[in-house]
């Protein structure tokens, strides 16, 4: 089996789909090389976290990362929306999965943090494929160790700033409250995008606002339009180091049925991708796409949307890496 096609001196890119059918061979993200095939060094490491012990409703996001990898076989190397070939600008590689204990959330959270520390220490930015949203907490911890408190854009139907579920502190509904408590977020630049749906009470919103979050609801996106929303978010973030966390349930269930806690009235995949492209100038240090649960998916609708989402995020990171190299 032909593996990654190598360009002399440049990054090792994806398997060439004009020579090896794109449905053949192992499913790394975008058919990119594995991290060990590029000497263990990457500018952007795509990593899976097959973990879903933190969910409050339907399980299955532990299979999300591999579903996204499968759907990503169809991605092509040039991204016209950002006028960039992300896999030629920087070394992007698939770092495989973090093996988190499914029977012990606290241990799993520690494992994810330690694995993220290793990848970031090697100089990579992380593009993480979840997994449920619990994993954003250890990923943010690790990123904050490197960059200090980071700006956060959180695309989600839900706030995920609740306190506990059944007394548990680490769940998929609570990562961002923990992160604020731990001082790892820059509370002058926090925003939820795509929020909607029923809450437990008005105090959910009051507490969320006190933590420093701004909210752009999915109805706001519809009314204001993607350009205005992206402009507003860009202004709020400025040049701070930015982490983007994308719960795929930010999309309407018509665009992402394969998820654990679906809510009606969500964004389209086109809106999500366009807002991300509008953030291309931000200093994106790492990102995640979480909550893809393929058992509830149809025709890979959700996994395709998630693979394109990760592709836009990867493109932003690759462009910035190339630009900062030029500036050196
Ligand atoms: N992070 C996600 N997807 N969902 C959080 C929902 C928490 C709840 O069931 O109230
Ligand atoms: Zn959600
Ligand atoms: Zn979430």
CSV table of C-alpha atoms and ligand atoms in Angstrom, one decimal, residues 133 154-158 160 172 175-176 247 249 290-291, ligand 3:
chain,number,residue,atom,x,y,z
A,133,UNK,CA,-17.2,17.7,25.5
A,154,UNK,CA,-17.2,27.8,22.0
A,155,UNK,CA,-19.6,26.7,19.3
A,156,UNK,CA,-22.3,24.7,20.8
A,157,UNK,CA,-26.1,24.5,21.3
A,158,UNK,CA,-25.4,24.3,25.0
A,160,UNK,CA,-21.6,23.7,29.1
A,172,UNK,CA,-19.7,17.1,29.1
A,175,UNK,CA,-16.0,21.8,31.2
A,176,UNK,CA,-16.1,25.6,30.8
A,247,UNK,CA,-19.5,20.8,19.7
A,249,UNK,CA,-24.5,19.9,18.0
A,290,UNK,CA,-16.4,17.0,19.7
A,291,UNK,CA,-19.7,15.1,20.2
B,3,LIG,ZN1,-20.9,20.8,24.4
